[in-house]
mmCIF file of C-alpha atoms in Angstrom:
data_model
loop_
_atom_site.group_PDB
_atom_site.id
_atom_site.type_symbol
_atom_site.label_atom_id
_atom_site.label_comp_id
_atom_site.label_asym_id
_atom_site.label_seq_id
_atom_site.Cartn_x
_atom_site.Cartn_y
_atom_site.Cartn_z
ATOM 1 C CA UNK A 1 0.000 0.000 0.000
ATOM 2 C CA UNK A 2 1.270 3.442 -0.694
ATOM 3 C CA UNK A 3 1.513 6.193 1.723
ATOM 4 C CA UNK A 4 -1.802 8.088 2.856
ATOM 5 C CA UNK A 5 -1.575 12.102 2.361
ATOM 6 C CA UNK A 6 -4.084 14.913 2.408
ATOM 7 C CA UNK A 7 -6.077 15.130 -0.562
ATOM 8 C CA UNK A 8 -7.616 17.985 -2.567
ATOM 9 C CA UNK A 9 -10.588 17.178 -1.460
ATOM 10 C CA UNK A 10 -9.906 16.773 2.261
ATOM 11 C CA UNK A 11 -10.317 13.355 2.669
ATOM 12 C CA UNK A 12 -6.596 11.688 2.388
ATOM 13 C CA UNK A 13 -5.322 9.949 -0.506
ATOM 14 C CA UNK A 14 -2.668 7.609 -1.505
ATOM 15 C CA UNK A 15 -0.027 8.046 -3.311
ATOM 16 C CA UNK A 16 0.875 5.967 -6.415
ATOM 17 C CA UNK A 17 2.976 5.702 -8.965
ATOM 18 C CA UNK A 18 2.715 7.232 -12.768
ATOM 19 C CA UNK A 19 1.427 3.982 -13.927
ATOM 20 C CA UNK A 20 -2.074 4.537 -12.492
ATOM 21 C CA UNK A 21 -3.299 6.992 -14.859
ATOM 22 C CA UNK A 22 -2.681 4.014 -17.656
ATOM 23 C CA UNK A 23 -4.610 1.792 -15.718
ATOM 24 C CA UNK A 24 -7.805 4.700 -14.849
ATOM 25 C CA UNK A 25 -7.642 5.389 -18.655
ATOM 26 C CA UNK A 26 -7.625 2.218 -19.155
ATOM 27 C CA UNK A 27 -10.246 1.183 -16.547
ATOM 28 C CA UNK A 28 -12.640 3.821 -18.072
ATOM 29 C CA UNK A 29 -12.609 2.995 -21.509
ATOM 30 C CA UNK A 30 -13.564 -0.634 -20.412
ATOM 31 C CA UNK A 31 -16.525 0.590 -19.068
ATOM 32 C CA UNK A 32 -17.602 3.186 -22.143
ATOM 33 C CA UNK A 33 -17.080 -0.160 -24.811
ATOM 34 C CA UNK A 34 -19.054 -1.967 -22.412
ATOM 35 C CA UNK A 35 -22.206 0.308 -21.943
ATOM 36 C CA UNK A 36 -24.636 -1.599 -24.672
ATOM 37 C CA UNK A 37 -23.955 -4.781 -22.725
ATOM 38 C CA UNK A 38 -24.510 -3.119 -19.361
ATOM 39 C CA UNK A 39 -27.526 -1.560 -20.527
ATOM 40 C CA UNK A 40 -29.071 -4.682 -21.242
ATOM 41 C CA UNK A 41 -29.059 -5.623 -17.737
ATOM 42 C CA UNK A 42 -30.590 -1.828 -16.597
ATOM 43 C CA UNK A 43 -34.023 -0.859 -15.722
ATOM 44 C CA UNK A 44 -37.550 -2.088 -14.191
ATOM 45 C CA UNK A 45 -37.322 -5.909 -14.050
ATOM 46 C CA UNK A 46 -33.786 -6.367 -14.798
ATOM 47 C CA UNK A 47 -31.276 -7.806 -12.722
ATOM 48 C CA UNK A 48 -28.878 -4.883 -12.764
ATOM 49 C CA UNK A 49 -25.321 -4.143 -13.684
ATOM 50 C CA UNK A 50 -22.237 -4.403 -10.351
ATOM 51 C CA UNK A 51 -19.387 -2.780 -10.277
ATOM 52 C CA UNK A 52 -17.431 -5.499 -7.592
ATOM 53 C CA UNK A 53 -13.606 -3.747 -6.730
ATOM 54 C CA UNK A 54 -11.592 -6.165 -4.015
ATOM 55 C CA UNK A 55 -9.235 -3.759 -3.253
ATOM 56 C CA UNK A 56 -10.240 -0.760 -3.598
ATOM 57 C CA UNK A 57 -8.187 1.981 -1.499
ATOM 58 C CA UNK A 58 -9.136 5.316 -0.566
ATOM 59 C CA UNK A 59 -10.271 6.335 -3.729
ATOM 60 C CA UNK A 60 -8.234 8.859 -4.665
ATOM 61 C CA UNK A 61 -4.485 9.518 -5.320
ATOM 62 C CA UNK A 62 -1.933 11.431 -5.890
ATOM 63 C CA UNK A 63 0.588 10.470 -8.567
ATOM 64 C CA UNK A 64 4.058 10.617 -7.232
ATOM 65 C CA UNK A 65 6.775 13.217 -8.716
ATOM 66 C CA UNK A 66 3.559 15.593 -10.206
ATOM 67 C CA UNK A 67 1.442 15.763 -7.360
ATOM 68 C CA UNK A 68 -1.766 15.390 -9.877
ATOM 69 C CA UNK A 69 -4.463 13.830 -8.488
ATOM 70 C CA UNK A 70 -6.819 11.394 -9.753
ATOM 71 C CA UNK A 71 -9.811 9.677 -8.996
ATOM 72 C CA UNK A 72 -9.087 5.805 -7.933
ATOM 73 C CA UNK A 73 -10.390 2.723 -9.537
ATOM 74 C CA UNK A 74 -14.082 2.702 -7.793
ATOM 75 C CA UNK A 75 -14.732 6.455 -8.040
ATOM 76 C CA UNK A 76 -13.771 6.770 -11.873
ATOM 77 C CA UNK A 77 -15.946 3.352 -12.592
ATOM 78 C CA UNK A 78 -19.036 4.740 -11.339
ATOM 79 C CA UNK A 79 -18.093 8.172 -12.793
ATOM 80 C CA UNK A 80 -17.263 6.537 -16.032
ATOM 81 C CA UNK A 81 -20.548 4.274 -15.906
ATOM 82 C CA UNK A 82 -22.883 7.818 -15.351
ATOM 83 C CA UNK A 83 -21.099 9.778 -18.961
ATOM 84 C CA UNK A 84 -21.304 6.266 -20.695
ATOM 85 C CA UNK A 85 -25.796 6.528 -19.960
ATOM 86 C CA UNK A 86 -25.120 3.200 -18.111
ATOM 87 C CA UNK A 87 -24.546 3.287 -14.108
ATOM 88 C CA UNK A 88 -24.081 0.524 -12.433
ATOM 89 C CA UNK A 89 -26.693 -0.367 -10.743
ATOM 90 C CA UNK A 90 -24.602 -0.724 -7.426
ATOM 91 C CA UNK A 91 -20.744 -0.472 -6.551
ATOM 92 C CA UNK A 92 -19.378 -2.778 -4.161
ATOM 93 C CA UNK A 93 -15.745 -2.015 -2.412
ATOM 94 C CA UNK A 94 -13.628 -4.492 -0.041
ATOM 95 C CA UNK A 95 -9.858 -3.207 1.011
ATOM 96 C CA UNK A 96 -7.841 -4.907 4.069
ATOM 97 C CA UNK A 97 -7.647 -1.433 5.255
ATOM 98 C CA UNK A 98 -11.464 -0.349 6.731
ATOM 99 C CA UNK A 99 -9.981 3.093 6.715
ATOM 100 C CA UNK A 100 -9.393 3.104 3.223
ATOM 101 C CA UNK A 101 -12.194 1.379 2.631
ATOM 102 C CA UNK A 102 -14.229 4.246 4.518
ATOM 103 C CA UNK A 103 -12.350 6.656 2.415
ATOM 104 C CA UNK A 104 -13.589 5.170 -0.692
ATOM 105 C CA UNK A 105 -17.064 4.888 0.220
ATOM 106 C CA UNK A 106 -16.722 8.679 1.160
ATOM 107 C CA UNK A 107 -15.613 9.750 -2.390
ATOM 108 C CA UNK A 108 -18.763 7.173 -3.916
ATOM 109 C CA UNK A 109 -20.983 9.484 -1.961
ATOM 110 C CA UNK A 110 -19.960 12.553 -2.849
ATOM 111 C CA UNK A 111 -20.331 10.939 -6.480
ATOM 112 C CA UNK A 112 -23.877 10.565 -6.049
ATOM 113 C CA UNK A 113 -23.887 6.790 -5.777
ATOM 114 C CA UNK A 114 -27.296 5.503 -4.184
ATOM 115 C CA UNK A 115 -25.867 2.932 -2.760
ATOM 116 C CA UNK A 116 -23.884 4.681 -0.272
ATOM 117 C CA UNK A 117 -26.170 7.797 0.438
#
């Protein structure tokens, strides 16, 4: 696990190496190419669409050596699933760390999630 710092957006974040914003990118245009499947599984009747992320962090980090910040793995799913017109119907987050964890959950709410308001 990397280190824990304060955040731009108060909550603390971890801090992580350049290779992350490859993987977010990457991470997020899973999820647009996916949508028409996804949407499938959305609406009355349906069973819904789950977003499940084992280890999930705090949510946020902060990329070593340019101090940019960028939305973790969970948060930029569900933000990615909301501009692709297909949400997930739920997100679900496990991390060894229940701080992190908390943290994560944290940044889901303020992302309008329903699950976690």
């Amino acid at each position: 696990m990397g280190e824990l710092v304060e955040g731009d957006d108060g909550l603390q974040v971890e801090e992580v190496g350049r290779w992350a914003k490859d993987k977010i990118a990457s991470l997020c245009r899973y999820i647009e190419i996916s949508r028409a499947v996804r949407k499938k599984w959305l609406g009355p009747g349906k069973g819904g669409a789950a977003y499940v992320e084992l280890f999930c962090g705090p949510g946020r980090s902060r990329v070593r050596r340019t101090n940019e910040y960028i939305d973790g793995s969970c948060v930029a799913a569900w933000k990615a699933s909301l501009a692709s017109k297909a949400p997930f119907s739920t997100v679900y987050v496990g991390d060894a760390d229940e701080y992190r964890r908390s943290l994560a959950i944290e940044r889901l709410k303020r992302a309008g999630h329903p699950s976690w308001n």
